[in-house]
Coordinates of C-alpha atoms in Angstrom, one line a residue:
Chain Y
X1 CA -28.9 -15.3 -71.0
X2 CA -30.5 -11.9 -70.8
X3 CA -33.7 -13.7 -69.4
X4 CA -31.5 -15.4 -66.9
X5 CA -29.4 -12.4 -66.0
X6 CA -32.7 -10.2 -65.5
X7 CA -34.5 -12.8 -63.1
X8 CA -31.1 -12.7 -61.1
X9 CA -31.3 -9.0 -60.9
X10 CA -35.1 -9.5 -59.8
X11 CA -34.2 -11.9 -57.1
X12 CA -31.0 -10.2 -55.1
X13 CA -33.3 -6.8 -55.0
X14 CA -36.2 -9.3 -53.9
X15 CA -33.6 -10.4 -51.0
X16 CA -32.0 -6.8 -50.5
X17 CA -35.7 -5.6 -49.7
X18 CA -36.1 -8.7 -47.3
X19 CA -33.0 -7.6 -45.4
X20 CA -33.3 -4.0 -45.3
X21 CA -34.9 -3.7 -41.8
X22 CA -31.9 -5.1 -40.1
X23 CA -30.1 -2.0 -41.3
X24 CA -32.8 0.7 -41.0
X25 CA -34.8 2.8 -37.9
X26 CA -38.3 2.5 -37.5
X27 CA -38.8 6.3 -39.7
X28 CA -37.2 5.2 -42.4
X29 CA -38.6 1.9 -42.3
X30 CA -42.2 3.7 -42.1
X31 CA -41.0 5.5 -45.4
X32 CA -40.1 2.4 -47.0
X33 CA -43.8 1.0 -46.4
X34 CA -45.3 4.5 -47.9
X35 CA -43.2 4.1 -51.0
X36 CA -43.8 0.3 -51.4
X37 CA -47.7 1.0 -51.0
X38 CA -47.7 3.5 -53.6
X39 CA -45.2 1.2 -55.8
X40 CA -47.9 -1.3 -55.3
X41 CA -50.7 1.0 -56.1
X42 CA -48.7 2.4 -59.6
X43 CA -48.0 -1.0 -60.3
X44 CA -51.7 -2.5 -60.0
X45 CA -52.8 1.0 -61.7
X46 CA -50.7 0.1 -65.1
X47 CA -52.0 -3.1 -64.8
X48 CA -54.8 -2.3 -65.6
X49 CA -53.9 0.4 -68.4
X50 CA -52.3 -2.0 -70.6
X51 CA -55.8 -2.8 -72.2
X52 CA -56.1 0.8 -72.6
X53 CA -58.5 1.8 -69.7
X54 CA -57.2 4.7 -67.7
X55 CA -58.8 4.3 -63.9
X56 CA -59.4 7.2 -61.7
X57 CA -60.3 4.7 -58.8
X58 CA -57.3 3.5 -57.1
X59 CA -58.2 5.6 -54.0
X60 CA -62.1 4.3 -54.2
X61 CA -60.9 0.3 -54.1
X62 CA -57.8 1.4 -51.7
X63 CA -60.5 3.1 -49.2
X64 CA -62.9 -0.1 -49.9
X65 CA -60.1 -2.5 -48.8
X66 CA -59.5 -0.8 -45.7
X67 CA -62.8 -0.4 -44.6
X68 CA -63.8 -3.8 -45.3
X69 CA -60.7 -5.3 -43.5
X70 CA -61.1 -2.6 -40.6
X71 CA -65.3 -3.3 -40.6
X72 CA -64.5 -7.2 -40.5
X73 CA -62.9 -7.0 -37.4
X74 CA -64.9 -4.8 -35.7
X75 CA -68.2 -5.9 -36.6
X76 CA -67.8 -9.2 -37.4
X77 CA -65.3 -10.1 -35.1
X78 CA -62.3 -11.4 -37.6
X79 CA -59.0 -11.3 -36.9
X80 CA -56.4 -9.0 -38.5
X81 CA -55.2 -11.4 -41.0
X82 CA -58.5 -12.9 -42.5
X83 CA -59.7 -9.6 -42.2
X84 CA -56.8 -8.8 -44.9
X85 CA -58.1 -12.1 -46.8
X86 CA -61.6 -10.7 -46.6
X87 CA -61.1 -7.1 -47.8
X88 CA -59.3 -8.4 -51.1
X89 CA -62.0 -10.5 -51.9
X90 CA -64.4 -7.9 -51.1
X91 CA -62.9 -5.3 -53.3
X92 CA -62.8 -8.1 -55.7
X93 CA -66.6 -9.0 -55.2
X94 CA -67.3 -4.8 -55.7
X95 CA -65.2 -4.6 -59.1
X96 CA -66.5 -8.0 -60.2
X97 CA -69.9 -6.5 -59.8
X98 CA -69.1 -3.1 -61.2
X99 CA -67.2 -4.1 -64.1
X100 CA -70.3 -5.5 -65.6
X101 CA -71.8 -2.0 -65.7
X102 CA -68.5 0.3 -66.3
X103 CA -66.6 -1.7 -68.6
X104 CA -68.8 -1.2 -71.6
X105 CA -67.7 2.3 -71.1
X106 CA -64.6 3.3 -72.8
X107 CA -61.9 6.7 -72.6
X108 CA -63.0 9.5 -70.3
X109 CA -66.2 7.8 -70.1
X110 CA -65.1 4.7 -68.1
X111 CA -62.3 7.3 -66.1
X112 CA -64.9 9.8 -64.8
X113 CA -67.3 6.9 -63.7
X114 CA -64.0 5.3 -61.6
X115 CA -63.5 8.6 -60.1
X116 CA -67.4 9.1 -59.1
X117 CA -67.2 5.7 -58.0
X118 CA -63.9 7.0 -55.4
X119 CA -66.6 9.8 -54.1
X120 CA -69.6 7.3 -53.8
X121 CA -67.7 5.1 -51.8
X122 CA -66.3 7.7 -49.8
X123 CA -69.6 9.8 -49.0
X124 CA -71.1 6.0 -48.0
X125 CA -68.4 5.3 -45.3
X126 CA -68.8 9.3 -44.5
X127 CA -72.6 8.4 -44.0
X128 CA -73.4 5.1 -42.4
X129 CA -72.6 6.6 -38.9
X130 CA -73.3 3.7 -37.2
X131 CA -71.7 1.3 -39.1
X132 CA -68.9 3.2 -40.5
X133 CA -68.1 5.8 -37.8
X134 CA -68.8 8.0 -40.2
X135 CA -66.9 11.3 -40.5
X136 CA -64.7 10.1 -37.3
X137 CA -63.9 6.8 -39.0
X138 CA -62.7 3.6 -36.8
X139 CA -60.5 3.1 -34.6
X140 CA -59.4 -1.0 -34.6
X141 CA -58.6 -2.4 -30.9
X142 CA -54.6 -3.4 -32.0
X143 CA -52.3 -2.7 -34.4
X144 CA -50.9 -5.6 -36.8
X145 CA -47.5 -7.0 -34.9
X146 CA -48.4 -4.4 -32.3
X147 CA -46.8 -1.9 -34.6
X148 CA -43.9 -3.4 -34.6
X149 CA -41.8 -1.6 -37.3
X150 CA -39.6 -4.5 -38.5
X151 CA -43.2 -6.8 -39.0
X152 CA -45.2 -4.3 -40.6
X153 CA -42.6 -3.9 -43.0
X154 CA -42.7 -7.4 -44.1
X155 CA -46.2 -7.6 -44.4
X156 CA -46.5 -4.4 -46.9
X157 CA -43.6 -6.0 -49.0
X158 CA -45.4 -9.1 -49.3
X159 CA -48.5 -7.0 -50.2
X160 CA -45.7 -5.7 -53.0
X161 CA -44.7 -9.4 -54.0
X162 CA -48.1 -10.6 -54.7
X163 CA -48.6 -7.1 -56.6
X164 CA -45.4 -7.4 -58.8
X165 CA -45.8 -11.1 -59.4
X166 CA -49.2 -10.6 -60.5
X167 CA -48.0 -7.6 -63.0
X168 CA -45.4 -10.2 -64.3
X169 CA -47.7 -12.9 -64.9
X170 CA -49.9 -10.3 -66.5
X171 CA -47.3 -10.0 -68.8
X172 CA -46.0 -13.1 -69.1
X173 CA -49.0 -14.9 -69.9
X174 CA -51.9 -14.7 -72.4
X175 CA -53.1 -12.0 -70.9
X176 CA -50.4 -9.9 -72.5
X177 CA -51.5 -10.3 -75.4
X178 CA -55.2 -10.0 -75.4
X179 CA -55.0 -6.9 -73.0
X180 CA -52.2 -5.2 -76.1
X181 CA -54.8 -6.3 -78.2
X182 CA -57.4 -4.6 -76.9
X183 CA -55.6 -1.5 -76.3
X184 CA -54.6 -1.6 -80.2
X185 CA -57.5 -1.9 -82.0
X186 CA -60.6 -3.7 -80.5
X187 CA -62.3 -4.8 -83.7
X188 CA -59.0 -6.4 -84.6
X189 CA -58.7 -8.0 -81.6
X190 CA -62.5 -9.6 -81.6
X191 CA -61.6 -11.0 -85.3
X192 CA -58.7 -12.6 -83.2
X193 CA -60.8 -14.1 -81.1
X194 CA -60.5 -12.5 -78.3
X195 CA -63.2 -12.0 -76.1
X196 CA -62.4 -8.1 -74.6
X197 CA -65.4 -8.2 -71.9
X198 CA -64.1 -11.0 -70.2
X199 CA -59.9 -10.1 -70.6
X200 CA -61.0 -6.4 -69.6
X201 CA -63.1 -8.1 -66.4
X202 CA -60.1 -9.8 -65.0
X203 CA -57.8 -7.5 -65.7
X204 CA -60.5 -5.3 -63.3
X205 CA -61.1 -7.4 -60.4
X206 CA -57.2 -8.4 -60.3
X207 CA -56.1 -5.0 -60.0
X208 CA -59.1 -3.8 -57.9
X209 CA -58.1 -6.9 -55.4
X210 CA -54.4 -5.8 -55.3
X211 CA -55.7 -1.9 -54.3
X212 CA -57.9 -3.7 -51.9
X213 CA -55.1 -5.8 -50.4
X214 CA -53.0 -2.3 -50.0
X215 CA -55.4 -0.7 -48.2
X216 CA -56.1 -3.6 -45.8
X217 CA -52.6 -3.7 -44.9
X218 CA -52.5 -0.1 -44.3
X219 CA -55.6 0.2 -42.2
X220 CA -54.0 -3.1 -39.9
X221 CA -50.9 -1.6 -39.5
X222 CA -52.3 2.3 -39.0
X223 CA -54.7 0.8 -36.3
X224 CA -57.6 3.4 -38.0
X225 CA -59.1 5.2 -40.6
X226 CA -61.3 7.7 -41.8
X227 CA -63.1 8.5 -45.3
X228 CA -60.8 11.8 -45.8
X229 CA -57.8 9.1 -45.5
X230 CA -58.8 5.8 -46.9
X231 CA -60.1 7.5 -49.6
X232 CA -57.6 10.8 -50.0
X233 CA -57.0 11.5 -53.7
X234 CA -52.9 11.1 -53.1
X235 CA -53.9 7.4 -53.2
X236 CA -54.8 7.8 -56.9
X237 CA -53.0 10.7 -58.3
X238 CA -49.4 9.8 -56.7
X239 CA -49.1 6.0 -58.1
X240 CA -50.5 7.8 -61.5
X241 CA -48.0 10.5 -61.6
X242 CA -44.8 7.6 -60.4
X243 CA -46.1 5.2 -62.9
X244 CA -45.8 8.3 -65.6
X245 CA -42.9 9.3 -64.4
X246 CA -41.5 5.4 -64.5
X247 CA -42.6 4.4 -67.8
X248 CA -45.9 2.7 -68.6
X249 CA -46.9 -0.5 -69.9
X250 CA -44.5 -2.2 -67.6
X251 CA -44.3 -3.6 -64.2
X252 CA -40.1 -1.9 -63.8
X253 CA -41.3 1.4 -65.2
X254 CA -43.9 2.5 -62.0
X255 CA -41.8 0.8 -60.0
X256 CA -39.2 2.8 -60.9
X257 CA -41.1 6.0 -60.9
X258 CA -42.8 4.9 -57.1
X259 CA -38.6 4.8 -55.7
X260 CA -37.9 8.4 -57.3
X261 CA -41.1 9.8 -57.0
X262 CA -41.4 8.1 -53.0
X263 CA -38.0 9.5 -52.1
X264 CA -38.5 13.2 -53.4
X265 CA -41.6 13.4 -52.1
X266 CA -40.4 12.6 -48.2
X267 CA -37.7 15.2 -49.1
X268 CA -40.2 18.1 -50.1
X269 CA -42.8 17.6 -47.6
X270 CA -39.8 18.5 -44.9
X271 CA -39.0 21.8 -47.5
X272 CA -42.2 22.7 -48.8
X273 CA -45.4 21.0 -46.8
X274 CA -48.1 20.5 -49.1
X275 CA -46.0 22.1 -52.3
X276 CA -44.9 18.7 -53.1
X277 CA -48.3 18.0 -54.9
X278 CA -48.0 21.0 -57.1
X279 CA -44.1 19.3 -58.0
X280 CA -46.4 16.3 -58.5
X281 CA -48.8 18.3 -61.2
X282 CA -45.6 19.7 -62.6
X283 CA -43.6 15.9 -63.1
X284 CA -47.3 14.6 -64.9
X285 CA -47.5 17.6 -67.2
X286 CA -44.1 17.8 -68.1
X287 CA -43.4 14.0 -68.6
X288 CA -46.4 14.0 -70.6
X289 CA -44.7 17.1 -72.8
X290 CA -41.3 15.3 -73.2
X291 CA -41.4 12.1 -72.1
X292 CA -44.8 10.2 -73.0
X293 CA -42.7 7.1 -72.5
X294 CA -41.5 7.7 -69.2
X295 CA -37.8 6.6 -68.0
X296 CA -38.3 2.9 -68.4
X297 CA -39.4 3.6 -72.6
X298 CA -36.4 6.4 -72.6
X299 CA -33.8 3.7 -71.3
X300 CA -34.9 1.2 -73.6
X301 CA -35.3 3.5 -76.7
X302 CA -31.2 4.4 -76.3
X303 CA -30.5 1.0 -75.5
X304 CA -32.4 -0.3 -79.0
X305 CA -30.5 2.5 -80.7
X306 CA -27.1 2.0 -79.1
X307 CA -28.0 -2.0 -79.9
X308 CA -28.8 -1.2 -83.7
X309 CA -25.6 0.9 -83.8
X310 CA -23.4 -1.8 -82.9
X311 CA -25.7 -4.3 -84.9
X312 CA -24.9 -1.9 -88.3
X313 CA -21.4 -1.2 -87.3
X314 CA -20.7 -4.7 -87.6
X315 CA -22.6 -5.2 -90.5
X316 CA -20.5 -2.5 -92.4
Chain Q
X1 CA -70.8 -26.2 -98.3
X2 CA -68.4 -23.7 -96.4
X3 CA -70.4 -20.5 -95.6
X4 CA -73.9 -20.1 -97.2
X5 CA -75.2 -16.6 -96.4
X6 CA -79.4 -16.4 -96.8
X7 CA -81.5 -13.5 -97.8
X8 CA -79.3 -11.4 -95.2
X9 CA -80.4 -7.8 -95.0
X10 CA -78.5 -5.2 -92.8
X11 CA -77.6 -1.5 -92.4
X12 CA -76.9 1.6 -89.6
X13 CA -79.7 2.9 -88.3
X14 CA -82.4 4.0 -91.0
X15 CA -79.7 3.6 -93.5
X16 CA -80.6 -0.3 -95.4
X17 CA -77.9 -1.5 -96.7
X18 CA -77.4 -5.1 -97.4
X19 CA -80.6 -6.2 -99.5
X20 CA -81.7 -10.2 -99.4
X21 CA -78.0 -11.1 -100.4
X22 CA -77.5 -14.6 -101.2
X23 CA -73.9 -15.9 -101.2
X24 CA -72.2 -19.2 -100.9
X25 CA -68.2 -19.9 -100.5
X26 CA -67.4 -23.4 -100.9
X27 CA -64.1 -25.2 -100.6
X28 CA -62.8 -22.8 -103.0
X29 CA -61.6 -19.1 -103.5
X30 CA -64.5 -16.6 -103.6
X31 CA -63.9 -12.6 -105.3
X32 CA -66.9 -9.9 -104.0
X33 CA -66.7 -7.0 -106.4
X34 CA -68.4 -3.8 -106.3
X35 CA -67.6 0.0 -106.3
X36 CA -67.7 2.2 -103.4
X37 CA -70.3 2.1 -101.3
X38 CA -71.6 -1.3 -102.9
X39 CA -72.1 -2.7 -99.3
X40 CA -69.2 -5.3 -99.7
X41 CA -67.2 -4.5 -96.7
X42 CA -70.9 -4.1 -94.9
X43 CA -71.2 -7.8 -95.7
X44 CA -68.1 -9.1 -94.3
X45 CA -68.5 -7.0 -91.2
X46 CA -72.7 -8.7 -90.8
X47 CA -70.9 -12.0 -91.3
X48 CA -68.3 -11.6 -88.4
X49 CA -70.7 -10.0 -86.1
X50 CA -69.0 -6.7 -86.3
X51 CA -72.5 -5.5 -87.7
X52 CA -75.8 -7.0 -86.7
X53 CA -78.2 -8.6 -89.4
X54 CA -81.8 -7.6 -89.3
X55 CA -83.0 -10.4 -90.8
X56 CA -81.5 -13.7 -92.8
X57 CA -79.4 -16.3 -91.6
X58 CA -75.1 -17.1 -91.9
X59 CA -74.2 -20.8 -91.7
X60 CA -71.3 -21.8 -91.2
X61 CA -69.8 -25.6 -91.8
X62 CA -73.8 -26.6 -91.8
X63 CA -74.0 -23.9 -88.5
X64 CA -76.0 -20.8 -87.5
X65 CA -73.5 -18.0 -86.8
X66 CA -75.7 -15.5 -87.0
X67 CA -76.4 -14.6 -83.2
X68 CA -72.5 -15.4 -82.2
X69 CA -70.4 -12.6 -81.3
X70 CA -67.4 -11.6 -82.9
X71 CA -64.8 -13.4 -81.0
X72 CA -67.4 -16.8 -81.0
X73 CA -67.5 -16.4 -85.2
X74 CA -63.8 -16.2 -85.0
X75 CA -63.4 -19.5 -82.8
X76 CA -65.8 -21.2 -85.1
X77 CA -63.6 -21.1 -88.0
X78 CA -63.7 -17.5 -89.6
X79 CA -60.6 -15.5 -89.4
X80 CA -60.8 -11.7 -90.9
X81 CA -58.0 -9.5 -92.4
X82 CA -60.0 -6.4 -92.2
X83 CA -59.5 -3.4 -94.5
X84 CA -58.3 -1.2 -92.3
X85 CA -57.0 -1.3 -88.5
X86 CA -55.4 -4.7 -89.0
X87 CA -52.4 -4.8 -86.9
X88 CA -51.3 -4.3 -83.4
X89 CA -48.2 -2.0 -84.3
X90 CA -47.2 -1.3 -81.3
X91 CA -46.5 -5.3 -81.3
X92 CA -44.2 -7.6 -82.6
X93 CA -44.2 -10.0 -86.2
X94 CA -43.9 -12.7 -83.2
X95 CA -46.8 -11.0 -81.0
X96 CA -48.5 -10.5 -84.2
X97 CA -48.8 -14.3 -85.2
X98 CA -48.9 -15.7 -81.6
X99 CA -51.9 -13.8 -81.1
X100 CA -53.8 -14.7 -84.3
X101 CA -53.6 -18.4 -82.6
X102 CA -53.9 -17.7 -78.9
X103 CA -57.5 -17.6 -78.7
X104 CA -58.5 -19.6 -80.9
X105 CA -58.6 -23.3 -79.8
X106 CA -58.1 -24.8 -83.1
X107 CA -55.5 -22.7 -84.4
X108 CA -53.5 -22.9 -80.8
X109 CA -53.5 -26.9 -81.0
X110 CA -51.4 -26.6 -84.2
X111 CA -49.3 -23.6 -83.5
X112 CA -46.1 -24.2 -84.6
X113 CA -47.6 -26.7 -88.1
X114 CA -49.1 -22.9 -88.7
X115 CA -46.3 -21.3 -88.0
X116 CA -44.3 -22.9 -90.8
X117 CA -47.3 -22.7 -92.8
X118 CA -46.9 -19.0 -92.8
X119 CA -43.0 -18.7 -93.1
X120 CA -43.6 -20.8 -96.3
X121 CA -46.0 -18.5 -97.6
X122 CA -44.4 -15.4 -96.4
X123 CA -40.1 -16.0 -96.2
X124 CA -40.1 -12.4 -95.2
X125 CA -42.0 -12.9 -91.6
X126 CA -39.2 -15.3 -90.4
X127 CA -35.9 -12.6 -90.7
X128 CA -38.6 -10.0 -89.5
X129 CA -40.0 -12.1 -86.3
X130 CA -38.7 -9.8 -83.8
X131 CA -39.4 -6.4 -85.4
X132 CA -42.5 -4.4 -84.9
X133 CA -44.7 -4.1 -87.5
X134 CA -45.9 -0.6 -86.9
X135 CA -41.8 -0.1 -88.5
X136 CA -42.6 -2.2 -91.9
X137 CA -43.7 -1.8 -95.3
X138 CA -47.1 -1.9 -96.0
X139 CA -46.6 -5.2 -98.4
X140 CA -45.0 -6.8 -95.3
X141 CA -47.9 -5.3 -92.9
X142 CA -50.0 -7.0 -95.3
X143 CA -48.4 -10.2 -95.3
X144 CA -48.2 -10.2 -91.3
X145 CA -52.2 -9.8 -91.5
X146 CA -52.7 -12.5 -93.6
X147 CA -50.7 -14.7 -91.7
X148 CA -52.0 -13.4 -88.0
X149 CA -55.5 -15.0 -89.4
X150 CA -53.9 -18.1 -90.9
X151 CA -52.5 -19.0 -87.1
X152 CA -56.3 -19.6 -86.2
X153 CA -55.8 -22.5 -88.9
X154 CA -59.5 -20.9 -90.1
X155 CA -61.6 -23.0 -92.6
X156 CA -62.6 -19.8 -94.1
X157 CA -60.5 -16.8 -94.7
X158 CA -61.7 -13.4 -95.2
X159 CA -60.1 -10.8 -96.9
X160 CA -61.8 -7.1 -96.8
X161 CA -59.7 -4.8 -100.3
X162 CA -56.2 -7.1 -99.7
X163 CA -54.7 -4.5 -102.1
X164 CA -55.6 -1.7 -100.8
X165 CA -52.8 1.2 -100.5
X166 CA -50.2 -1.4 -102.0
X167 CA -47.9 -0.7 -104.7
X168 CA -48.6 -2.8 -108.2
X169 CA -45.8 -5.5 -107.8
X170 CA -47.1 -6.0 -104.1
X171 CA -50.1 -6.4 -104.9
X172 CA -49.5 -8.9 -107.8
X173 CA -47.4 -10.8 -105.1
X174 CA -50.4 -10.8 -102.7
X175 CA -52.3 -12.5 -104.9
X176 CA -50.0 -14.9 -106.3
X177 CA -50.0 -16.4 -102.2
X178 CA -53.7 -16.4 -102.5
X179 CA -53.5 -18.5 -105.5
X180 CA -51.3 -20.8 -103.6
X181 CA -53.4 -20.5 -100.3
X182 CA -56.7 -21.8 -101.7
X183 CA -55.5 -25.4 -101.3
X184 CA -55.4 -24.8 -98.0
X185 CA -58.5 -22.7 -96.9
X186 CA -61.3 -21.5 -98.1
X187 CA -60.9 -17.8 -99.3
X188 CA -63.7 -14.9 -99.7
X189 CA -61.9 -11.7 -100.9
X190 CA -63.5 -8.6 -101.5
X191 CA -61.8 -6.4 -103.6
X192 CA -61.7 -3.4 -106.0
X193 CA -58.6 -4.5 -108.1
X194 CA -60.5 -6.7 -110.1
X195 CA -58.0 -7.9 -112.9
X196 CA -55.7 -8.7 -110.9
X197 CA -58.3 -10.8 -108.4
X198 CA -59.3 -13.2 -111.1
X199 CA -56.2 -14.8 -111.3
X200 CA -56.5 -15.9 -107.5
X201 CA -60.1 -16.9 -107.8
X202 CA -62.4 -19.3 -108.9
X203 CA -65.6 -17.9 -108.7
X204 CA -67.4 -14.3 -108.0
X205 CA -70.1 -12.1 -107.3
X206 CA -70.8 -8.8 -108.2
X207 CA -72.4 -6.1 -105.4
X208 CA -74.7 -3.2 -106.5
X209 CA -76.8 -1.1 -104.2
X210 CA -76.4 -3.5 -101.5
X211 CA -77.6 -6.5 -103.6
X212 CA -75.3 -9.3 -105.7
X213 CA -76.6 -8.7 -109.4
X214 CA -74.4 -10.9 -110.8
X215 CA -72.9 -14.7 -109.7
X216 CA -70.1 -16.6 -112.2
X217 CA -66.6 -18.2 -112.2
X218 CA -63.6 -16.3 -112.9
X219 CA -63.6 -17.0 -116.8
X220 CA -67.3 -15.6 -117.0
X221 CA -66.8 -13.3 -114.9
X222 CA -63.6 -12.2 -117.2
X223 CA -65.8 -12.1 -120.0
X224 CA -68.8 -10.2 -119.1
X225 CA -69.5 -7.2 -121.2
X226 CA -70.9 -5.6 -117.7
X227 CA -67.8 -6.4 -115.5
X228 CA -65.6 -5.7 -118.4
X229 CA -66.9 -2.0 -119.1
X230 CA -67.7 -1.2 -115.7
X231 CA -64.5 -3.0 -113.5
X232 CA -62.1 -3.4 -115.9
X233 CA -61.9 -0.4 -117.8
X234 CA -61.8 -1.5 -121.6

């Protein structure tokens, strides 16, 4: 019943967010797609941390996907859409690749090498002038939908969809299970029989696809991009800090924290321009402080004690 | 013949610790004895691939295991309740048990048969399936270990100091499911609590220095002078 009563809740928001545009402008709607890329973003980030692996590289595989979906159309002619195709299973090709050489690394090992990795990528697109634009970036011929507001909206929540059903398959599945193990204890989880390398691999290439997709559909419906943008450290410190903020371990949690987070950050950037990232450092150091759990482990800590209450009150 | 382990030598860095040790496990229950240091939990880590051997062979079921990885020795038949670290306690008795079968092909074909293997064993596990196990006793921790391995339906089960940091009438309780459980599997327990491991077992062997000095069943090894002054304290 609860099961039931959850997926119900999961699909009338599911609708709700399909229906918003008709009763929203284009600025709010142009909010909406910020929020839902970071929610995205957060999301595919915790994905990722449930084996115990904190990445510094969302902004590194978010840049990747939009250069490779903004590259593909430019230089090889694509359109926008398989452009989108290619850049996911580009980004997907790069982690692949990587993860072979940075997932033997483990704790602030494997999190410095994903940040270097953010400024490698960066100073490459800042480099290859003629390819790349370099520091200038691209500029792509059309926008996706020809900007229309309404369309480009769509298109980010289905970039959302694919993200959040992934994160619930993730824990759904097997995968749950081995990735908990691994954050747990790894020799524990070998004796298990389960093989962490390969676990940690997809878990690696799923999530760096999902950042991929993101920045594809942000670069199509943008129209441009530039290394200081596609790459811009918001893209991995703000899903980090909503995620936090949200709850980790959980697909609700930094989804949660992306809504809150997404909202009050629109609201101080009109009162203090560029002070909301110091309120960022402030939320991550002070929900670290008092509420490792985030909101998501807070709400279901009291609703597990409220529960037991009412369990041991009708026990005695 | 179960597990037959060949002049296997192994150690960290310079340090040599296993020397030529010879050991077989049949379809019976095994006890490894030693004090501290003897190289017993050493062993049990070469044999799953947790530590690499330098030289010697581990066959198991008529197999070389000895250049599979961990989580391959585990598939072929070997499940571990390690000394230490043995639990996920941030999980579930459920997660716990569903796990020890998950990735295991042989133990996930027969799931739920193991399932009710383990409730049998272990009563306890069924009223606690939904709790998390970082919130129980260390008896019942215990008990969700052993049965976490038994979900991979392993022919050989390994136990690495079962009683270790258990209260007296836990630990005799341990054991008495051991006794029962070697029907079932094949058991190799090291352990320090010597008297009380005899009763479980059927044979043993005795680590010093690395090396097994002394091989016999449970009634010889009960009345050895040596084991007697040295492990059981009379």
């Amino acid at each position: 019943m609860k099961l039931k009563a959850s997926w119900l809740a999961a699909a009338l928001l599911a609708v709700a967010a399909i229906i918003l545009p008709a009763f929203l402008g284009a600025y709010p709607l142009n909010v909406a797609r910020s929020i839902m890329t970071y929610m995205a973003l957060a999301v595919s980030w915790d994905m990722l941390l449930r084996s115990g692996q904190i990445s510094f590289g969302i902004a590194g595989l978010f840049g990747l996907g939009s250069y490779a979906s903004a590259l593909a159309v430019l230089r090889a002619g694509m359109s926008p859409a398989a452009s989108i195709v290619f850049a996911v299973l580009f980004a997907g090709l790069v982690a692949f690749g990587l993860g072979f050489a940075i997932l033997r690394l483990r704790a602030m090992y494997f999190s410095i090498t994903t940040l270097a990795l953010m400024e490698i990528f960066r100073i490459i697109m800042h480099n290859l002038h003629d390819f790349s634009g370099g520091p200038e970036g691209v500029v792509l011929p059309a926008i996706l939908f020809n900007g229309e507001a309404k369309a480009l909206y769509w298109i980010c929540l289905a970039g959302l969809f694919v993200t959040i059903a992934a994160s619930v398959y993730f824990e759904k599945s097997k995968l749950h299970l081995a990735l908990t193990a691994i954050r747990n204890d790894e020799i524990s989880a070998r004796t298990s029989g389960v093989n962490i390398f390969k676990y940690l691999l997809i878990a690696f290439v799923a999530t760096s696809m999902l950042q991929g997709l993101m920045g594809a559909i942000q670069v199509q419906s943008y129209g441009f991009t530039m290394p200081d943008t596609a790459f811009d450290a918001n893209f991995t410190l703000l899903p980090l800090a909503m995620a936090l903020l949200g709850g980790i371990h959980s697909t609700i949690g930094p989804m949660a924290g992306a809504v809150l987070l997404g909202v009050a950050a629109e609201w101080l950037k009109l009162k203090i321009p560029y002070g909301h990232l110091v309120v960022y450092g402030l939320i991550i150091i002070l929900v670290i402080l008092f509420m490792p759990k985030g909101l998501y482990g807070l709400a279901k800590d009291k609703f597990k004690k409220s529960h037991d209450n009412r369990v041991k009150g009708k026990l005695s | 013949m179960m597990l037959e382990v060949k002049k296997l030598e192994a150690g960290y860095g310079k340090l040599q610790v296993l020397r030529a040790v010879d050991l077989n496990v049949g379809r019976e229950s095994v006890g490894l004895f030693g004090p501290n240091g003897a190289g017993k939990t050493t062993l049990i880590n070469t044999i799953m691939g947790i530590v690499e051997a330098r030289s010697g062979d581990i066959v198991l079921e008529g197999k070389s295991i000895n250049k599979l990885k961990t989580h391959e020795i585990a598939r072929a038949g070997i499940a571990l309740v390690p000394q230490e670290r043995e639990l996920f306690p941030g999980m579930s008795v459920a997660d716990n048990l569903e796990l020890g079968a998950a990735f295991v092909p042989r133990g996930k074909a027969v799931i739920k048969k193991q399932l009710e293997m383990v409730f049998g064993l272990f009563p306890i596990l069924k009223e606690r399936y939904a709790q998390l196990v970082g919130t129980m006793s260390g008896g019942q921790q215990r008990m969700v270990a052993i049965g976490r391995a038994l979900m991979a339906k392993p022919s050989l089960l390994i136990l690495d100091e079962p009683s270790l940091g258990l209260q007296p009438s836990i630990v005799a309780e341990v054991f008495e499911r051991l006794a029962i459980l070697k029907k079932e599997v094949a058991i190799l327990v090291t352990e320090q609590n010597v008297r009380e491991s005899l009763k479980a077992i059927d044979r043993g062997y005795v680590m010093e220095n690395g090396a097994v000095v002394l091989e016999d069943s449970a009634t010889g090894l009960a009345t050895n002078p040596h084991v007697i002054s040295a492990y059981l304290g009379i």
